[in-house]
Amino acid sequence: MSGGTRLENANPLIFQRTGERLQTANDEDENVADPIDDREIFDLIRSINDPEHPLSLEELNVVEQVRVRVDDQENTVGVEFTPTIPHCSMATLIGLSIKVKLLRSLPERFKWVMYRLCLISLQIDVHITPGTHASEDAVNKQLADKERVAAALENSQLLEVVNQCLISNARTG
Amino acid sequence: MIFALSSWRYGFVGIIHSYDQFCGCTLCLSVASSCKIASLLAMKDTLALLQKFNAHPDSRCWYVAWNPKGTLLASCGGDRAIRIWGREGDSWECKTVLQDGHQRAVRKVAWSPCGNYLASASFDATTCIWKKKNDDFECLTVLEGHENEVKCVAWAPSGNLLATCSRDKSVWIWEVDEEDEYECVSVVNSHTQDVKHVVWHPTQELLASCSYDNNVCVYKEEDDDWECRATLEGHTSTVWGLTFDPSGQRLASCSDDRTVKIWKECQPGDTAWKCVCTLSGFHGRTVYDIAWCPLTGALATACGDDGVRVFKEDETADPDQPVFSLSAHVPKAHSQDVNCIAWHPKEAGLLVSCSDNGEIAVWNYQSEV
């Protein structure tokens, strides 16, 4: 990715993955209202691949369930992610991957919610965890600019890199 | 929805009269901006939905523009297409689709003052000029030169000049001759970031632009070259939209910082502009577009919180300290971000908005005087 074999963060700390979500009796019941929760969003993004290492964002502690905020009523999703090092040049790419993953997954997932609650609008905010990146304001501003995100996603090379990050990781499912 | 809004409105009429202290002084305005109830009290006007139609299916509708006569509406979007709409009785019909001009999303469109030409700015780094021939349009020329995405295009009131701006941080001024030839006469690099919008003064050859660098720049021609004569600083994030008031003495800007600012030329002809009013506390998210009605002076905004709002100026206030109040608000005007708002050039109160969900909505704004 960046300058051949030289890795920006050669020896990242590796964290343990969380277990699978526990199934409850209500999960199979079509009549029970089931709002989207933090864990569901976390499950969507935790297996995204790091652009640099053959590890998931969860294993690098870039994403954590406690940094996901869902408001099903307001249809808002907020995700804070923590780059592994404060000068990580991949921060924008990682944020973009998270955003694309949610943009692709959520409308489908929200379809039945739309019928039930007449909620259609969806806001997705992806931010860097405060204090964890040298240029977090610049990265956050870029990720929040939907015009630039739209233009970036029309770039086939960049889209290819994002798609690589989103290829589902066999080990995390 | 409209009915609910009306009954709500009438429910408050008694209160408005009994509290007729709501005079629009600075104190009232700050109350209005910080307190929802007060904002509701100030809302005496209505914004009624006339029509909603899907203009760019499965895509974003980025922008809409009326032709000068108001007989046609052009829309553009993420599907790379430009559509021309006309009113047929009570409905809106697509007259033409301009499809082969651009390789990527069409971000904005602009009609020439004569109404015979349409310019389209695209993420493919080009601007196309279309000439209207009866009911059809043909691509006359493609303006190239910007390094990457062209974000906006605008015609000067004379129709002899065209401005484009881009993510490459520059603003280009193009001159048009009688043979329909376009020549770039100036490249101005006053912004340090992505330039989002350009707008010309309604009567003079004065250009304004706004940018991701949080600033607004005002340009004038000086010895055959265009230069930035004023930099308007004050917004704390990206400035997305600009509009001149009908007289051209004031400029309104809207921003990612969720505020609208009104700027006034200190002295006519002078190049210093100062912020005379900031509307804060009204918008829930980024304000993507703003339009000052040339006929009524009402100010409309398009917001990322899906709302459409109209602000009215208190005419009794000091012109150097203008006061605007929220006079109408449709909270979920669209199901997604509202990207653009445009007043009809001839029919007072007719307003059009478009959204990320590809829809266009037509509204009727009625003001109780």
PDB file of C-alpha atoms in Angstrom, chain A residues 74 76 120-125 138-148 150-155, chain B residues 60 62 104-105 107 123 149 151 193-194 196 212 214 237-238 240 285 288 304 306 332 335 337 339 356:
ATOM      1  CA  GLU A  74     -33.730   9.317  14.717  1.00  0.00           C
ATOM      2  CA  THR A  76     -28.686   8.159  13.000  1.00  0.00           C
ATOM      3  CA  ILE A 120     -36.578   6.782   5.758  1.00  0.00           C
ATOM      4  CA  SER A 121     -33.759   9.181   6.287  1.00  0.00           C
ATOM      5  CA  LEU A 122     -30.459   7.842   7.432  1.00  0.00           C
ATOM      6  CA  GLN A 123     -27.517   9.822   8.720  1.00  0.00           C
ATOM      7  CA  ILE A 124     -24.157   8.174   9.094  1.00  0.00           C
ATOM      8  CA  ASP A 125     -21.371   9.986  10.882  1.00  0.00           C
ATOM      9  CA  ALA A 138      -8.881  17.376   8.587  1.00  0.00           C
ATOM     10  CA  VAL A 139      -9.801  13.685   8.256  1.00  0.00           C
ATOM     11  CA  ASN A 140     -13.172  14.210   9.961  1.00  0.00           C
ATOM     12  CA  LYS A 141     -13.982  17.158   7.696  1.00  0.00           C
ATOM     13  CA  GLN A 142     -13.122  15.131   4.614  1.00  0.00           C
ATOM     14  CA  LEU A 143     -15.275  12.182   5.735  1.00  0.00           C
ATOM     15  CA  ALA A 144     -18.195  14.487   6.522  1.00  0.00           C
ATOM     16  CA  ASP A 145     -18.097  16.181   3.102  1.00  0.00           C
ATOM     17  CA  LYS A 146     -20.594  14.095   1.136  1.00  0.00           C
ATOM     18  CA  GLU A 147     -19.647  15.772  -2.133  1.00  0.00           C
ATOM     19  CA  ARG A 148     -16.029  14.682  -1.764  1.00  0.00           C
ATOM     20  CA  ALA A 150     -19.336  10.910  -3.645  1.00  0.00           C
ATOM     21  CA  ALA A 151     -16.537  12.032  -5.964  1.00  0.00           C
ATOM     22  CA  ALA A 152     -14.050   9.677  -4.288  1.00  0.00           C
ATOM     23  CA  LEU A 153     -16.367   6.722  -4.748  1.00  0.00           C
ATOM     24  CA  GLU A 154     -16.576   7.435  -8.488  1.00  0.00           C
ATOM     25  CA  ASN A 155     -12.806   6.832  -8.604  1.00  0.00           C
TER      26      ASN A 155
ATOM     27  CA  ARG B  60     -28.839  11.813  -6.080  1.00  0.00           C
ATOM     28  CA  TRP B  62     -27.622  17.447  -6.867  1.00  0.00           C
ATOM     29  CA  ARG B 104     -19.261  11.325 -14.146  1.00  0.00           C
ATOM     30  CA  ALA B 105     -21.818  12.991 -11.846  1.00  0.00           C
ATOM     31  CA  ARG B 107     -22.877  18.595  -9.938  1.00  0.00           C
ATOM     32  CA  PHE B 123     -16.979  15.638 -11.551  1.00  0.00           C
ATOM     33  CA  GLU B 149     -14.004  17.861 -10.260  1.00  0.00           C
ATOM     34  CA  LYS B 151     -18.123  21.969  -8.619  1.00  0.00           C
ATOM     35  CA  GLN B 193      -9.067  24.413  -0.635  1.00  0.00           C
ATOM     36  CA  ASP B 194     -11.828  22.905  -2.782  1.00  0.00           C
ATOM     37  CA  LYS B 196     -17.715  24.787  -3.800  1.00  0.00           C
ATOM     38  CA  TYR B 212     -13.930  24.182   1.921  1.00  0.00           C
ATOM     39  CA  ASN B 214     -14.322  28.303   5.239  1.00  0.00           C
ATOM     40  CA  SER B 237     -16.438  25.214   8.406  1.00  0.00           C
ATOM     41  CA  THR B 238     -17.043  24.639   4.671  1.00  0.00           C
ATOM     42  CA  TRP B 240     -21.491  25.517   0.564  1.00  0.00           C
ATOM     43  CA  ARG B 285     -27.009  19.926  10.173  1.00  0.00           C
ATOM     44  CA  TYR B 288     -26.110  22.978   1.599  1.00  0.00           C
ATOM     45  CA  GLY B 304     -28.757  18.183   5.615  1.00  0.00           C
ATOM     46  CA  ASP B 306     -33.917  17.155   5.457  1.00  0.00           C
ATOM     47  CA  LYS B 332     -38.977  16.511   6.705  1.00  0.00           C
ATOM     48  CA  SER B 335     -36.597  11.873   3.201  1.00  0.00           C
ATOM     49  CA  ASP B 337     -30.547  15.674   2.626  1.00  0.00           C
ATOM     50  CA  ASN B 339     -29.163  19.681  -1.726  1.00  0.00           C
ATOM     51  CA  ASP B 356     -30.230  12.933  -2.151  1.00  0.00           C
TER      52      ASP B 356
END
